[in-house]
Coordinates of C-alpha atoms in Angstrom, one line a residue:
Chain A
Q1 CA 86.7 103.0 90.0
Q2 CA 88.8 101.0 92.4
Q3 CA 91.0 99.4 89.7
V4 CA 94.5 100.1 88.7
K5 CA 95.4 98.8 85.2
Q6 CA 99.0 97.8 84.6
S7 CA 100.8 97.0 81.3
P8 CA 102.5 95.2 79.9
Q9 CA 102.0 91.8 81.6
S10 CA 105.6 90.8 80.7
L11 CA 108.6 92.6 79.4
I12 CA 112.0 91.5 78.1
V13 CA 114.8 94.0 77.9
Q14 CA 118.4 93.8 77.0
K15 CA 121.0 94.7 79.6
G16 CA 121.6 98.4 79.6
G17 CA 118.2 99.2 78.0
I18 CA 115.3 101.1 79.5
S19 CA 112.3 99.2 81.0
I20 CA 109.0 101.1 81.0
I21 CA 105.9 99.9 82.8
N22 CA 102.6 101.8 82.7
C23 CA 99.7 102.1 85.0
A24 CA 96.3 103.9 84.7
Y25 CA 93.7 104.6 87.4
E26 CA 90.2 106.0 87.5
N27 CA 89.6 107.1 91.1
T28 CA 90.6 110.7 91.5
A29 CA 90.6 110.2 95.3
F30 CA 93.9 108.3 95.0
D31 CA 96.8 110.5 96.1
Y32 CA 99.7 108.1 96.8
F33 CA 101.2 105.9 94.0
P34 CA 104.0 103.5 95.0
W35 CA 105.8 100.9 93.0
Y36 CA 106.8 97.6 94.5
Q37 CA 109.4 95.0 93.3
Q38 CA 109.0 91.4 94.1
F39 CA 111.5 88.6 93.7
P40 CA 110.4 84.9 93.7
G41 CA 109.8 83.7 97.3
K42 CA 109.9 87.2 98.7
G43 CA 107.3 89.8 99.7
P44 CA 106.9 93.0 97.7
A45 CA 109.5 95.7 98.6
L46 CA 108.8 99.4 98.1
L47 CA 110.9 100.8 95.2
I48 CA 109.7 104.4 94.8
A49 CA 106.5 106.3 95.4
I50 CA 105.0 109.6 94.2
R51 CA 102.2 112.0 95.0
P52 CA 100.1 113.9 92.4
D53 CA 101.7 117.3 93.2
V54 CA 104.8 116.3 91.3
S55 CA 105.2 115.1 87.7
E56 CA 108.4 113.1 88.2
K57 CA 110.4 111.5 90.9
K58 CA 113.8 109.9 90.4
E59 CA 115.8 107.6 92.7
G60 CA 118.9 106.2 91.2
R61 CA 118.0 104.3 88.1
F62 CA 114.3 104.3 88.9
T63 CA 112.0 107.2 87.8
I64 CA 108.3 107.6 88.2
S65 CA 106.5 109.8 85.7
F66 CA 103.0 111.0 86.7
N67 CA 100.3 112.5 84.5
K68 CA 97.5 113.7 86.7
S69 CA 95.2 114.9 83.8
A70 CA 95.5 111.5 82.0
K71 CA 95.4 109.6 85.3
Q72 CA 98.4 107.6 84.3
F73 CA 101.8 106.9 85.9
S74 CA 104.8 104.9 84.8
L75 CA 108.0 103.4 86.0
H76 CA 111.2 103.8 84.0
I77 CA 114.2 101.7 84.9
M78 CA 117.3 103.1 83.2
D79 CA 120.4 101.0 82.4
S80 CA 118.4 97.8 83.2
Q81 CA 120.5 95.0 84.8
P82 CA 119.9 91.3 85.1
G83 CA 119.5 91.8 88.9
D84 CA 116.4 93.9 88.1
S85 CA 114.6 90.8 86.8
A86 CA 111.6 90.6 89.0
T87 CA 107.8 91.3 89.1
Y88 CA 106.9 94.9 89.4
F89 CA 103.6 96.2 90.8
C90 CA 102.1 99.6 90.7
A91 CA 99.6 100.6 93.4
A92 CA 97.4 103.4 94.5
R93 CA 95.9 104.6 97.8
K94 CA 93.3 107.1 98.8
G95 CA 94.6 110.1 100.7
D96 CA 93.1 109.3 104.1
S97 CA 95.1 108.3 107.1
S98 CA 92.5 105.6 107.8
N99 CA 93.5 103.9 104.6
T100 CA 97.2 103.6 105.4
G101 CA 97.3 99.9 104.8
K102 CA 94.9 99.6 101.9
L103 CA 96.6 99.7 98.6
I104 CA 95.0 98.8 95.2
F105 CA 97.5 97.0 93.2
G106 CA 97.9 96.6 89.4
Q107 CA 98.2 93.1 88.0
G108 CA 102.0 93.1 87.9
T109 CA 104.7 93.1 85.2
T110 CA 107.3 90.3 85.0
L111 CA 110.5 91.9 83.8
Q112 CA 113.3 89.8 82.4
V113 CA 116.6 91.6 81.7
K114 CA 118.8 89.6 79.3
P115 CA 122.6 89.8 79.8
Chain B
K1 CA 115.4 96.9 113.0
A2 CA 113.7 93.6 112.4
G3 CA 111.3 93.4 109.4
V4 CA 107.8 92.0 109.3
T5 CA 107.8 88.4 110.4
Q6 CA 105.2 85.9 109.2
T7 CA 104.7 82.3 110.5
P8 CA 104.4 79.7 109.3
R9 CA 106.1 80.2 105.9
Y10 CA 104.6 77.1 104.3
L11 CA 101.6 75.0 105.2
I12 CA 99.4 72.4 103.6
K13 CA 95.8 71.9 104.6
T14 CA 92.8 69.9 103.3
R15 CA 89.4 71.3 102.3
G16 CA 87.1 72.1 105.2
Q17 CA 89.9 72.6 107.7
Q18 CA 90.8 76.0 109.2
V19 CA 94.1 77.8 109.4
T20 CA 95.6 80.6 111.5
L21 CA 98.5 82.7 110.2
S22 CA 100.6 85.0 112.4
C23 CA 102.3 88.3 111.7
S24 CA 104.7 90.4 113.8
P25 CA 105.0 93.9 112.5
I26 CA 108.0 96.2 112.5
S27 CA 108.6 97.5 116.0
G28 CA 106.6 100.7 116.5
H29 CA 104.2 100.1 113.6
R30 CA 100.6 100.0 114.8
S31 CA 98.9 99.3 111.4
V32 CA 98.9 95.7 110.1
S33 CA 97.3 94.8 106.8
W34 CA 96.8 91.5 105.1
Y35 CA 96.8 90.7 101.4
Q36 CA 96.1 87.5 99.4
Q37 CA 98.3 87.0 96.4
T38 CA 97.4 84.5 93.6
P39 CA 98.5 84.2 90.0
G40 CA 95.0 84.9 88.7
Q41 CA 93.8 87.7 91.0
G42 CA 97.1 89.3 91.9
L43 CA 97.5 91.2 95.2
Q44 CA 94.1 91.7 96.9
F45 CA 93.5 93.6 100.1
L46 CA 91.9 91.5 102.9
F47 CA 91.8 93.8 105.9
E48 CA 93.7 96.3 108.0
Y49 CA 94.0 96.5 111.8
F50 CA 95.0 99.5 113.8
S51 CA 95.1 99.6 117.6
E52 CA 93.3 96.3 117.8
T53 CA 90.4 97.5 115.7
Q54 CA 89.6 96.5 112.1
R55 CA 89.4 99.8 110.2
N56 CA 89.2 98.5 106.6
K57 CA 88.0 95.3 105.0
G58 CA 88.3 94.0 101.5
N59 CA 85.8 92.1 99.4
F60 CA 86.3 88.6 100.9
P61 CA 83.8 86.2 102.5
G62 CA 83.3 86.0 106.2
R63 CA 85.4 82.9 106.4
F64 CA 88.3 85.2 106.4
S65 CA 88.8 87.0 109.7
G66 CA 91.6 88.6 111.7
R67 CA 92.5 90.2 114.9
Q68 CA 95.2 92.4 116.4
F69 CA 96.7 92.1 119.8
S70 CA 97.8 94.9 122.2
N71 CA 101.4 94.5 121.1
S72 CA 100.3 95.0 117.4
R73 CA 100.9 91.4 116.4
S74 CA 98.2 90.2 114.2
E75 CA 96.6 86.9 113.2
M76 CA 94.3 86.0 110.4
N77 CA 92.1 83.0 110.2
V78 CA 90.5 81.2 107.3
S79 CA 87.8 78.7 108.2
T80 CA 86.2 76.0 106.1
L81 CA 89.1 76.1 103.6
E82 CA 88.4 75.8 99.9
L83 CA 90.8 74.8 97.1
G84 CA 90.6 78.4 95.9
D85 CA 92.1 79.7 99.1
S86 CA 95.5 78.4 98.1
A87 CA 97.6 81.5 97.9
L88 CA 100.5 83.5 99.3
Y89 CA 99.2 85.5 102.3
L90 CA 101.1 88.6 102.9
C91 CA 101.2 90.8 106.0
A92 CA 102.3 94.4 105.8
S93 CA 102.9 96.9 108.6
S94 CA 103.2 100.7 108.5
S95 CA 103.4 103.6 110.8
Q96 CA 100.3 105.8 111.2
G97 CA 99.5 108.5 108.7
A98 CA 98.8 109.0 105.0
A99 CA 102.5 109.0 104.3
G100 CA 102.9 105.6 105.9
E101 CA 104.9 103.2 103.7
L102 CA 103.8 99.6 103.7
F103 CA 106.5 97.1 104.5
F104 CA 105.7 93.5 103.6
G105 CA 106.7 90.2 105.1
E106 CA 107.8 87.2 103.0
G107 CA 104.4 85.7 103.3
S108 CA 102.8 82.4 104.3
R109 CA 102.3 80.0 101.4
L110 CA 99.0 78.1 101.9
T111 CA 98.2 75.0 99.8
V112 CA 94.7 73.5 100.2
L113 CA 94.3 70.0 98.9

């Protein structure tokens, strides 16, 4: 119930292509779903986040699609660039202010964008 | 605004020793959380502190402990180190509230020999 399952584990995309990473959850108490990007030697950095009251959120080349009934959400990276090569983590959090710092993370996806 | 600062960045210990890691949150942030990151287990929540009180704890043994000071700075301690404690320990801070985004530091890389 506390898990967030992320796929694929690794992904290779050509420059200019679309990268798609998927996540699924079980706990319906989750109501905040962020995506983090992590480069080697760095901490995770927030990319984009969504709440269940919207089905899609777009920021630049990054889009989250959210399917509440299926309990799934995905990250789309449009026009992927070599600089996007990093590890991406989805996460989820219960909607309770006392849980501000407690995120449940997926296992991560290593993205490589080939020039 | 300065980001989350963690010290030390790298350290090597031997089994049985203990270690203390430090975290200075973003100015104004009162919530500090700690995570362990390993290749096998990924990112796992250790604990969260708010106003010097632990308000959430992950599923780790009692050898892992932490505290928060009145200036919101936090420390975590691992006693009786085991080889499996080798990991990147990440600190994250956030402002209060359900909308609070987590901002991570660059981590402390602990190697246990």
